[in-house]
Amino acid sequence: MAVTRTFSIIKPDATKRNLTGAVTKMLEEAGLRVVASKRIHMSREQAEGFYAVHKERPFFGELVDFMISGPVVVQVLEGEDAVKRNRDIMGATNPADAAEGTIRKTYAESIEANSVHGSDSEENAAIEIAFFFKPEEIVG
Ligand code: IDP
């Protein structure tokens, strides 16, 4: 299996509860390596741009408000089959449906405040990484 990269966000509900380390530990224990990381407070424009794919969905406005409600930690993760590995450790979007041992089952508060974002394909991972990081900020 090839070593690839994916993009992750530790969302405001998790940073607010001081869970950056706890979430990162679960990512690392799942075999992912943090090769870039920064704590930022997204602007409304950034959040709207990042979630543009969801702009027709009914929860778009609330999602943007939530994502700018506090700091987030944006990360590039590297590992074997990184996109799937990260989706597996994140768990289902709704924590009520997430499997035991996943980040969302362990920490998420709700379907919206669900602690982490992870790219859903290698194509989107490349787009999302480039949205937040310059190549020289990623150190493998
Ligand atoms: P994913 O994050 O598991 O890939 P998506 O369907 O791509 O899930 O949704 C993006 C984000 O939008 C979710 O992580 C969650 O924060 C939020 N979201 C998804 N569905 C709902 C909903 O029904 N109500 C409120 N927020 C939602």
mmCIF file of C-alpha atoms and ligand atoms in Angstrom:
data_model
loop_
_atom_site.group_PDB
_atom_site.id
_atom_site.type_symbol
_atom_site.label_atom_id
_atom_site.label_comp_id
_atom_site.label_asym_id
_atom_site.label_seq_id
_atom_site.Cartn_x
_atom_site.Cartn_y
_atom_site.Cartn_z
ATOM 1 C CA MET A 1 0.000 0.000 0.000
ATOM 2 C CA ALA A 2 1.395 3.398 -1.011
ATOM 3 C CA VAL A 3 2.289 6.119 1.478
ATOM 4 C CA THR A 4 -0.049 9.038 0.759
ATOM 5 C CA ARG A 5 -1.251 12.251 2.399
ATOM 6 C CA THR A 6 -4.574 13.528 3.635
ATOM 7 C CA PHE A 7 -5.880 16.729 5.183
ATOM 8 C CA SER A 8 -7.349 16.968 8.683
ATOM 9 C CA ILE A 9 -8.960 19.677 10.798
ATOM 10 C CA ILE A 10 -9.348 19.512 14.572
ATOM 11 C CA LYS A 11 -12.581 21.487 14.821
ATOM 12 C CA PRO A 12 -13.554 24.279 17.287
ATOM 13 C CA ASP A 13 -15.507 21.977 19.632
ATOM 14 C CA ALA A 14 -12.322 19.944 20.173
ATOM 15 C CA THR A 15 -9.874 22.851 20.531
ATOM 16 C CA LYS A 16 -12.309 24.487 22.990
ATOM 17 C CA ARG A 17 -12.146 21.375 25.197
ATOM 18 C CA ASN A 18 -8.323 21.263 24.946
ATOM 19 C CA LEU A 19 -8.403 17.987 22.967
ATOM 20 C CA THR A 20 -5.779 18.812 20.324
ATOM 21 C CA GLY A 21 -3.276 16.434 21.881
ATOM 22 C CA ALA A 22 -5.822 13.695 22.569
ATOM 23 C CA VAL A 23 -7.127 13.761 18.985
ATOM 24 C CA THR A 24 -3.621 13.887 17.524
ATOM 25 C CA LYS A 25 -2.627 10.894 19.691
ATOM 26 C CA MET A 26 -5.485 8.865 18.184
ATOM 27 C CA LEU A 27 -4.376 9.853 14.669
ATOM 28 C CA GLU A 28 -0.782 8.867 15.441
ATOM 29 C CA GLU A 29 -1.828 5.577 17.034
ATOM 30 C CA ALA A 30 -3.784 4.826 13.838
ATOM 31 C CA GLY A 31 -0.505 4.964 11.901
ATOM 32 C CA LEU A 32 -0.684 8.541 10.638
ATOM 33 C CA ARG A 33 2.205 11.006 10.923
ATOM 34 C CA VAL A 34 1.612 14.767 11.309
ATOM 35 C CA VAL A 35 3.849 16.310 8.608
ATOM 36 C CA ALA A 36 2.342 19.813 8.864
ATOM 37 C CA SER A 37 0.239 21.503 11.535
ATOM 38 C CA LYS A 38 -0.931 24.994 12.417
ATOM 39 C CA ARG A 39 -3.512 26.516 14.713
ATOM 40 C CA ILE A 40 -5.592 29.168 12.956
ATOM 41 C CA HIS A 41 -8.849 31.034 13.402
ATOM 42 C CA MET A 42 -10.569 30.757 10.010
ATOM 43 C CA SER A 43 -12.142 33.820 8.463
ATOM 44 C CA ARG A 44 -15.702 33.536 7.191
ATOM 45 C CA GLU A 45 -14.347 33.741 3.625
ATOM 46 C CA GLN A 46 -11.944 30.883 4.255
ATOM 47 C CA ALA A 47 -14.637 28.670 5.803
ATOM 48 C CA GLU A 48 -17.097 29.416 2.993
ATOM 49 C CA GLY A 49 -14.412 28.662 0.421
ATOM 50 C CA PHE A 50 -13.328 25.462 2.125
ATOM 51 C CA TYR A 51 -16.915 24.150 2.379
ATOM 52 C CA ALA A 52 -18.082 25.543 -1.002
ATOM 53 C CA VAL A 53 -19.050 21.995 -2.046
ATOM 54 C CA HIS A 54 -21.740 22.077 0.680
ATOM 55 C CA LYS A 55 -23.137 25.533 -0.107
ATOM 56 C CA GLU A 56 -26.530 24.227 -1.275
ATOM 57 C CA ARG A 57 -27.006 22.064 1.812
ATOM 58 C CA PRO A 58 -29.421 23.360 4.476
ATOM 59 C CA PHE A 59 -26.801 23.317 7.214
ATOM 60 C CA PHE A 60 -24.192 25.353 5.271
ATOM 61 C CA GLY A 61 -24.696 28.641 7.198
ATOM 62 C CA GLU A 62 -24.572 26.937 10.585
ATOM 63 C CA LEU A 63 -21.553 24.888 9.554
ATOM 64 C CA VAL A 64 -19.623 28.019 8.546
ATOM 65 C CA ASP A 65 -20.651 29.781 11.804
ATOM 66 C CA PHE A 66 -19.448 26.747 13.774
ATOM 67 C CA MET A 67 -16.121 26.498 11.947
ATOM 68 C CA ILE A 68 -15.307 30.149 12.710
ATOM 69 C CA SER A 69 -16.563 30.003 16.320
ATOM 70 C CA GLY A 70 -13.059 29.280 17.637
ATOM 71 C CA PRO A 71 -9.588 28.152 16.647
ATOM 72 C CA VAL A 72 -8.968 25.039 14.591
ATOM 73 C CA VAL A 73 -5.832 22.993 13.952
ATOM 74 C CA VAL A 74 -5.243 22.212 10.293
ATOM 75 C CA GLN A 75 -2.934 19.268 9.619
ATOM 76 C CA VAL A 76 -1.422 17.252 6.823
ATOM 77 C CA LEU A 77 -1.259 13.560 7.718
ATOM 78 C CA GLU A 78 0.937 11.000 6.012
ATOM 79 C CA GLY A 79 0.721 7.218 6.090
ATOM 80 C CA GLU A 80 -0.183 4.105 4.165
ATOM 81 C CA ASP A 81 -3.529 4.707 2.451
ATOM 82 C CA ALA A 82 -3.856 7.906 4.506
ATOM 83 C CA VAL A 83 -7.306 9.040 3.287
ATOM 84 C CA LYS A 84 -9.024 5.778 4.239
ATOM 85 C CA ARG A 85 -6.976 5.277 7.380
ATOM 86 C CA ASN A 86 -8.014 8.732 8.597
ATOM 87 C CA ARG A 87 -11.693 8.250 7.652
ATOM 88 C CA ASP A 88 -11.660 4.949 9.574
ATOM 89 C CA ILE A 89 -10.252 6.443 12.794
ATOM 90 C CA MET A 90 -12.560 9.522 12.493
ATOM 91 C CA GLY A 91 -15.764 7.455 12.416
ATOM 92 C CA ALA A 92 -19.176 8.304 10.963
ATOM 93 C CA THR A 93 -20.256 11.945 10.549
ATOM 94 C CA ASN A 94 -22.912 11.563 13.242
ATOM 95 C CA PRO A 95 -21.274 10.419 16.503
ATOM 96 C CA ALA A 96 -24.435 8.445 17.288
ATOM 97 C CA ASP A 97 -23.581 6.226 14.309
ATOM 98 C CA ALA A 98 -19.798 6.145 14.836
ATOM 99 C CA ALA A 99 -18.053 2.904 15.812
ATOM 100 C CA GLU A 100 -16.491 2.392 19.235
ATOM 101 C CA GLY A 101 -12.882 3.543 19.409
ATOM 102 C CA THR A 102 -13.235 6.214 16.741
ATOM 103 C CA ILE A 103 -12.461 9.879 17.358
ATOM 104 C CA ARG A 104 -16.050 10.986 16.791
ATOM 105 C CA LYS A 105 -17.497 8.265 19.043
ATOM 106 C CA THR A 106 -15.018 9.217 21.749
ATOM 107 C CA TYR A 107 -15.141 13.010 21.529
ATOM 108 C CA ALA A 108 -17.794 14.466 19.166
ATOM 109 C CA GLU A 109 -20.655 16.485 20.654
ATOM 110 C CA SER A 110 -23.117 16.339 17.724
ATOM 111 C CA ILE A 111 -23.438 15.738 13.973
ATOM 112 C CA GLU A 112 -22.176 19.307 13.439
ATOM 113 C CA ALA A 113 -19.689 19.675 16.305
ATOM 114 C CA ASN A 114 -18.027 16.393 15.411
ATOM 115 C CA SER A 115 -14.428 17.233 16.392
ATOM 116 C CA VAL A 116 -12.608 16.410 13.146
ATOM 117 C CA HIS A 117 -12.648 16.875 9.391
ATOM 118 C CA GLY A 118 -10.877 14.492 7.016
ATOM 119 C CA SER A 119 -10.615 14.515 3.233
ATOM 120 C CA ASP A 120 -12.894 11.992 1.523
ATOM 121 C CA SER A 121 -10.662 11.256 -1.520
ATOM 122 C CA GLU A 122 -7.045 11.663 -2.590
ATOM 123 C CA GLU A 123 -8.153 14.250 -5.147
ATOM 124 C CA ASN A 124 -9.877 16.355 -2.468
ATOM 125 C CA ALA A 125 -6.945 15.833 -0.095
ATOM 126 C CA ALA A 126 -4.612 17.517 -2.599
ATOM 127 C CA ILE A 127 -7.045 20.421 -3.068
ATOM 128 C CA GLU A 128 -7.605 20.867 0.693
ATOM 129 C CA ILE A 129 -3.877 20.649 1.543
ATOM 130 C CA ALA A 130 -3.138 23.358 -1.046
ATOM 131 C CA PHE A 131 -5.957 25.507 0.395
ATOM 132 C CA PHE A 132 -4.134 25.850 3.743
ATOM 133 C CA PHE A 133 -0.456 24.968 3.237
ATOM 134 C CA LYS A 134 2.461 26.066 1.092
ATOM 135 C CA PRO A 135 4.651 23.140 -0.059
ATOM 136 C CA GLU A 136 7.547 24.296 2.144
ATOM 137 C CA GLU A 137 5.317 24.113 5.259
ATOM 138 C CA ILE A 138 5.003 20.341 4.834
ATOM 139 C CA VAL A 139 7.962 18.428 6.240
ATOM 140 C CA GLY A 140 7.777 14.687 5.678
HETATM 141 P P1 IDP B 1 -17.852 14.307 6.830
HETATM 142 O O1 IDP B 1 -17.229 15.437 7.641
HETATM 143 O O2 IDP B 1 -18.037 13.062 7.667
HETATM 144 O O3 IDP B 1 -17.125 14.045 5.535
HETATM 145 P P2 IDP B 1 -19.982 15.688 5.333
HETATM 146 O O4 IDP B 1 -21.282 15.059 4.934
HETATM 147 O O5 IDP B 1 -18.981 15.988 4.256
HETATM 148 O O6 IDP B 1 -19.357 14.763 6.482
HETATM 149 O O7 IDP B 1 -20.346 17.034 6.100
HETATM 150 C C1 IDP B 1 -19.380 18.009 6.381
HETATM 151 C C2 IDP B 1 -19.592 18.526 7.790
HETATM 152 O O8 IDP B 1 -20.849 19.220 7.833
HETATM 153 C C3 IDP B 1 -19.720 17.452 8.878
HETATM 154 O O9 IDP B 1 -18.478 16.978 9.345
HETATM 155 C C4 IDP B 1 -20.493 18.187 9.955
HETATM 156 O O10 IDP B 1 -19.654 19.061 10.710
HETATM 157 C C5 IDP B 1 -21.448 19.034 9.119
HETATM 158 N N1 IDP B 1 -22.749 18.363 8.920
HETATM 159 C C6 IDP B 1 -22.999 17.275 8.133
HETATM 160 N N2 IDP B 1 -24.300 16.928 8.175
HETATM 161 C C7 IDP B 1 -24.895 17.844 9.001
HETATM 162 C C8 IDP B 1 -26.242 18.035 9.456
HETATM 163 O O11 IDP B 1 -27.170 17.300 9.088
HETATM 164 N N3 IDP B 1 -26.444 19.089 10.305
HETATM 165 C C9 IDP B 1 -25.450 19.930 10.713
HETATM 166 N N4 IDP B 1 -24.171 19.783 10.307
HETATM 167 C C10 IDP B 1 -23.903 18.755 9.474
#
